[in-house]
Coordinates of N, CA and C in Angstrom, one line a residue:
M148 N 28.0 137.8 45.3 CA 28.5 139.1 45.8 C 29.2 139.9 44.7
E149 N 30.0 139.1 43.8 CA 30.7 139.8 42.8 C 29.8 140.4 41.7
I150 N 28.7 139.7 41.5 CA 27.7 140.2 40.5 C 27.0 141.4 41.0
A151 N 26.7 141.5 42.3 CA 26.1 142.6 42.9 C 27.0 143.9 42.8
I152 N 28.2 143.7 43.2 CA 29.2 144.8 43.1 C 29.4 145.3 41.7
A153 N 29.6 144.3 40.8 CA 29.8 144.7 39.4 C 28.6 145.4 38.8
S154 N 27.4 144.9 39.2 CA 26.1 145.6 38.7 C 26.0 147.0 39.3
A155 N 26.4 147.2 40.5 CA 26.3 148.5 41.1 C 27.3 149.4 40.5
I156 N 28.5 148.9 40.2 CA 29.5 149.8 39.5 C 29.0 150.1 38.1
G157 N 28.4 149.2 37.4 CA 27.9 149.5 36.1 C 26.8 150.5 36.1
I158 N 25.9 150.4 37.0 CA 24.8 151.3 37.1 C 25.2 152.7 37.5
L159 N 26.2 152.8 38.4 CA 26.8 154.1 38.7 C 27.5 154.7 37.6
V160 N 28.2 154.0 36.8 CA 29.0 154.5 35.7 C 28.0 154.9 34.6
A161 N 26.9 154.1 34.3 CA 25.9 154.5 33.3 C 25.2 155.8 33.7
G162 N 24.9 155.9 35.0 CA 24.2 157.2 35.5 C 25.2 158.3 35.4
A163 N 26.4 158.1 35.7 CA 27.4 159.2 35.7 C 27.6 159.7 34.2
V164 N 27.7 158.8 33.3 CA 27.9 159.2 31.9 C 26.7 159.9 31.4
Y165 N 25.5 159.4 31.7 CA 24.3 160.1 31.3 C 24.3 161.6 31.8
L166 N 24.6 161.7 33.1 CA 24.6 163.1 33.7 C 25.7 164.0 33.2
M167 N 26.8 163.4 32.9 CA 27.9 164.2 32.4 C 27.7 164.7 31.0
L168 N 26.9 164.0 30.2 CA 26.6 164.4 28.9 C 25.5 165.4 28.7
R169 N 24.9 165.8 29.8 CA 23.9 166.8 29.8 C 24.6 168.2 29.8
S170 N 23.9 169.2 29.5 CA 24.5 170.5 29.3 C 24.4 171.4 30.5
R171 N 24.0 170.9 31.6 CA 23.9 171.8 32.8 C 25.0 171.4 33.7
S172 N 25.5 172.5 34.4 CA 26.7 172.2 35.3 C 26.3 171.5 36.5
F173 N 25.1 171.6 37.0 CA 24.7 170.8 38.2 C 24.7 169.3 37.9
D174 N 24.2 169.0 36.7 CA 24.1 167.6 36.3 C 25.6 167.1 36.1
L175 N 26.4 167.9 35.6 CA 27.8 167.5 35.5 C 28.5 167.2 36.8
I176 N 28.2 168.0 37.8 CA 28.7 167.8 39.1 C 28.2 166.5 39.7
L177 N 26.9 166.2 39.6 CA 26.3 165.0 40.1 C 26.9 163.8 39.3
G178 N 27.2 163.9 38.0 CA 27.8 162.8 37.3 C 29.2 162.5 37.7
L179 N 29.9 163.6 38.0 CA 31.3 163.4 38.5 C 31.3 162.7 39.9
T180 N 30.3 163.1 40.7 CA 30.2 162.5 42.0 C 29.8 161.0 41.9
L181 N 28.9 160.6 41.0 CA 28.6 159.2 40.8 C 29.8 158.4 40.3
L182 N 30.5 159.1 39.4 CA 31.7 158.4 38.8 C 32.8 158.2 39.9
T183 N 32.9 159.1 40.9 CA 33.9 158.8 42.0 C 33.4 157.7 42.9
Y184 N 32.0 157.6 43.1 CA 31.5 156.5 43.8 C 31.8 155.1 43.2
A185 N 31.6 155.1 41.8 CA 31.9 153.9 41.1 C 33.4 153.5 41.1
T186 N 34.2 154.5 41.1 CA 35.7 154.3 41.1 C 36.0 153.8 42.5
N187 N 35.4 154.3 43.6 CA 35.7 153.8 44.9 C 35.3 152.4 45.1
L188 N 34.1 152.0 44.5 CA 33.7 150.6 44.6 C 34.6 149.7 43.8
L189 N 35.1 150.2 42.7 CA 36.0 149.4 41.8 C 37.3 149.1 42.6
I190 N 37.9 150.2 43.2 CA 39.1 150.0 43.9 C 38.9 149.1 45.1
F191 N 37.8 149.2 45.8 CA 37.6 148.4 47.0 C 37.3 147.0 46.6
S192 N 36.6 146.7 45.5 CA 36.3 145.3 45.1 C 37.6 144.7 44.5
G193 N 38.5 145.5 44.0 CA 39.8 144.9 43.5 C 40.7 144.3 44.6
G194 N 40.4 144.7 45.9 CA 41.2 144.2 47.0 C 40.6 143.0 47.6
R195 N 39.7 142.3 47.0 CA 39.0 141.1 47.5 C 38.5 141.3 48.9
P196 N 37.4 142.0 49.0 CA 36.8 142.3 50.4 C 36.4 141.0 51.1
V197 N 36.8 140.9 52.3 CA 36.5 139.7 53.1 C 35.8 140.1 54.4
V198 N 34.7 139.5 54.7 CA 33.9 139.8 55.9 C 34.5 139.2 57.1
G199 N 34.7 139.9 58.2 CA 35.1 139.4 59.4 C 36.6 139.2 59.6
K200 N 37.4 139.6 58.7 CA 38.9 139.5 58.9 C 39.5 140.9 59.0
P201 N 40.4 141.1 60.0 CA 40.9 142.4 60.3 C 42.0 142.8 59.2
P202 N 42.2 144.1 58.9 CA 43.2 144.5 58.0 C 44.6 144.7 58.7
V203 N 44.6 144.6 60.0 CA 45.9 144.9 60.8 C 46.3 143.6 61.4
L204 N 47.6 143.5 61.7 CA 48.1 142.3 62.4 C 47.8 142.2 63.8
R205 N 47.5 141.0 64.3 CA 47.2 140.8 65.7 C 48.1 139.7 66.3
E206 N 48.4 139.8 67.5 CA 49.4 138.8 68.1 C 48.9 137.4 68.2
D207 N 47.6 137.2 68.3 CA 47.0 135.9 68.5 C 46.8 135.1 67.2
L208 N 47.0 135.8 66.1 CA 46.8 135.1 64.8 C 48.1 135.1 64.0
P209 N 48.4 134.0 63.3 CA 49.6 134.0 62.4 C 49.5 135.0 61.3
A210 N 50.6 135.5 60.9 CA 50.6 136.5 59.8 C 50.6 135.9 58.4
T211 N 49.5 135.3 58.1 CA 49.3 134.8 56.7 C 48.1 135.5 56.1
L212 N 48.0 135.4 54.8 CA 46.9 136.0 54.1 C 45.5 135.3 54.4
A213 N 45.5 134.1 54.9 CA 44.3 133.5 55.2 C 43.6 134.1 56.4
N214 N 44.3 134.8 57.3 CA 43.8 135.4 58.5 C 43.5 136.9 58.4
Y215 N 43.9 137.5 57.3 CA 43.8 139.0 57.2 C 43.3 139.4 55.8
T216 N 42.8 140.6 55.8 CA 42.4 141.2 54.5 C 43.4 142.3 54.1
D217 N 43.5 142.6 52.8 CA 44.4 143.6 52.3 C 44.0 145.0 52.8
P218 N 44.9 145.7 53.5 CA 44.5 147.1 53.9 C 44.7 148.1 52.9
L219 N 45.5 147.8 51.8 CA 45.8 148.8 50.8 C 44.5 149.4 50.1
P220 N 43.6 148.5 49.6 CA 42.4 149.1 49.0 C 41.6 150.0 49.9
Q221 N 41.6 149.7 51.2 CA 40.8 150.5 52.1 C 41.5 151.9 52.2
A222 N 42.8 151.9 52.3 CA 43.6 153.2 52.3 C 43.4 154.0 51.1
L223 N 43.4 153.3 49.9 CA 43.2 154.0 48.6 C 41.8 154.6 48.5
V224 N 40.8 153.9 49.0 CA 39.5 154.4 48.9 C 39.3 155.6 49.8
L225 N 39.9 155.6 51.0 CA 39.8 156.7 51.9 C 40.5 157.9 51.3
T226 N 41.7 157.7 50.6 CA 42.3 158.8 49.9 C 41.5 159.3 48.8
A227 N 40.9 158.4 48.0 CA 40.0 158.8 46.9 C 38.8 159.6 47.4
I228 N 38.3 159.3 48.5 CA 37.1 160.0 49.1 C 37.5 161.5 49.4
V229 N 38.7 161.6 50.0 CA 39.1 163.0 50.3 C 39.4 163.8 49.0
I230 N 40.0 163.2 48.0 CA 40.3 163.8 46.8 C 39.0 164.2 46.0
A231 N 38.0 163.3 46.0 CA 36.8 163.5 45.4 C 36.0 164.6 46.1
F232 N 36.1 164.7 47.4 CA 35.4 165.8 48.1 C 36.0 167.2 47.7
A233 N 37.3 167.2 47.7 CA 38.0 168.5 47.3 C 37.7 168.8 45.8
M234 N 37.7 167.8 44.9 CA 37.3 168.1 43.5 C 35.9 168.6 43.4
T235 N 35.0 168.0 44.1 CA 33.6 168.4 44.1 C 33.4 169.8 44.6
A236 N 34.1 170.2 45.6 CA 34.1 171.6 46.2 C 34.6 172.6 45.1
V237 N 35.7 172.3 44.5 CA 36.3 173.2 43.5 C 35.3 173.3 42.3
T238 N 34.7 172.2 41.9 CA 33.8 172.2 40.8 C 32.5 173.0 41.1
I239 N 32.0 172.9 42.3 CA 30.9 173.7 42.7 C 31.2 175.2 42.7
V240 N 32.4 175.5 43.2 CA 32.8 177.0 43.2 C 32.9 177.5 41.7
L241 N 33.5 176.7 40.8 CA 33.6 177.1 39.4 C 32.2 177.2 38.8
A242 N 31.3 176.3 39.1 CA 29.9 176.3 38.5 C 29.2 177.6 39.1
M243 N 29.4 177.9 40.3 CA 28.7 179.1 40.9 C 29.2 180.3 40.2
R244 N 30.5 180.4 40.0 CA 31.1 181.6 39.4 C 30.7 181.7 37.9
S245 N 30.6 180.6 37.2 CA 30.1 180.6 35.9 C 28.7 181.0 35.8
R246 N 27.9 180.6 36.7 CA 26.5 181.0 36.8 C 26.3 182.5 37.0
A247 N 27.2 183.0 37.9 CA 27.1 184.4 38.2 C 27.6 185.3 37.0
D248 N 28.6 184.8 36.3 CA 29.1 185.6 35.2 C 28.3 185.5 33.9
N249 N 27.7 184.3 33.7 CA 27.0 184.1 32.4 C 25.5 184.1 32.5
D250 N 25.0 184.2 33.7 CA 23.5 184.2 34.0 C 22.8 182.9 33.4
T251 N 23.6 181.8 33.3 CA 23.0 180.6 32.9 C 23.7 179.4 33.5
D252 N 23.0 178.3 33.5 CA 23.6 177.1 34.1 C 24.2 176.1 33.1
H253 N 24.2 176.6 31.8 CA 24.8 175.7 30.7 C 26.3 175.7 30.9
V254 N 26.9 174.5 30.5 CA 28.3 174.3 30.6 C 29.0 175.2 29.6
D255 N 28.5 175.4 28.4 CA 29.2 176.2 27.4 C 28.9 177.7 27.6
G256 N 28.1 178.1 28.5 CA 27.9 179.5 28.8 C 26.8 180.2 28.0
R257 N 26.2 179.4 27.1 CA 25.1 180.0 26.4 C 23.9 179.1 26.3
E258 N 22.8 179.6 26.5 CA 21.5 178.8 26.5 C 20.8 179.0 25.2
E259 N 20.4 177.8 24.6 CA 19.7 177.9 23.4 C 18.2 178.1 23.7
R260 N 17.7 179.2 23.2 CA 16.3 179.6 23.5 C 15.5 179.2 22.3
V261 N 14.3 178.7 22.6 CA 13.3 178.4 21.6 C 12.5 179.6 21.3
A262 N 12.5 180.0 20.0 CA 11.8 181.2 19.6 C 10.3 180.9 19.8
T263 N 9.6 181.8 20.4 CA 8.2 181.7 20.6 C 7.5 182.7 19.6
P264 N 6.4 182.2 19.0 CA 5.7 183.1 18.1 C 5.1 184.3 18.8
P265 N 5.0 185.4 18.1 CA 4.4 186.6 18.8 C 2.9 186.4 19.0
L266 N 2.4 187.0 19.9 CA 0.9 186.9 20.2 C 0.1 187.5 19.1
A267 N -1.0 186.9 18.8 CA -1.8 187.5 17.7 C -2.5 188.8 18.2
K268 N -2.5 189.7 17.4 CA -3.0 191.0 17.7 C -4.6 191.0 17.6
K269 N -5.2 191.6 18.5 CA -6.7 191.6 18.4 C -7.2 192.6 17.4
D270 N -8.2 192.3 16.7 CA -8.8 193.3 15.8 C -9.5 194.4 16.6
R271 N -9.2 195.6 16.2 CA -9.9 196.7 16.9 C -11.0 197.3 16.0
T272 N -12.1 196.8 16.1 CA -13.2 197.3 15.3 C -14.3 197.8 16.2

């Protein structure tokens, strides 16, 4: 289980870094989103996830760590999801404004164009 979660976090971070290093704003937004997913998994896995144990106290079970799971990572992940959603919305608005102002999707605002050779003129004989 730990290897699967660690692999998933590593793959998400690798994909996020790859996308964030590209020069398009849409790729940057997708990279930030993948990075927030990886962060949420990291926070959640840090709380030792246990299957079948409640995060809240019940009257029929003694209040020991053997009967419950830690609710703090779950609360932190929920908070991180809300913050990531707001950050993504703000980033999308900024990217749309940048696209409207600069007429390009590049992060730095200028697009490198490849010079194309002029067409050969036909001989008029």
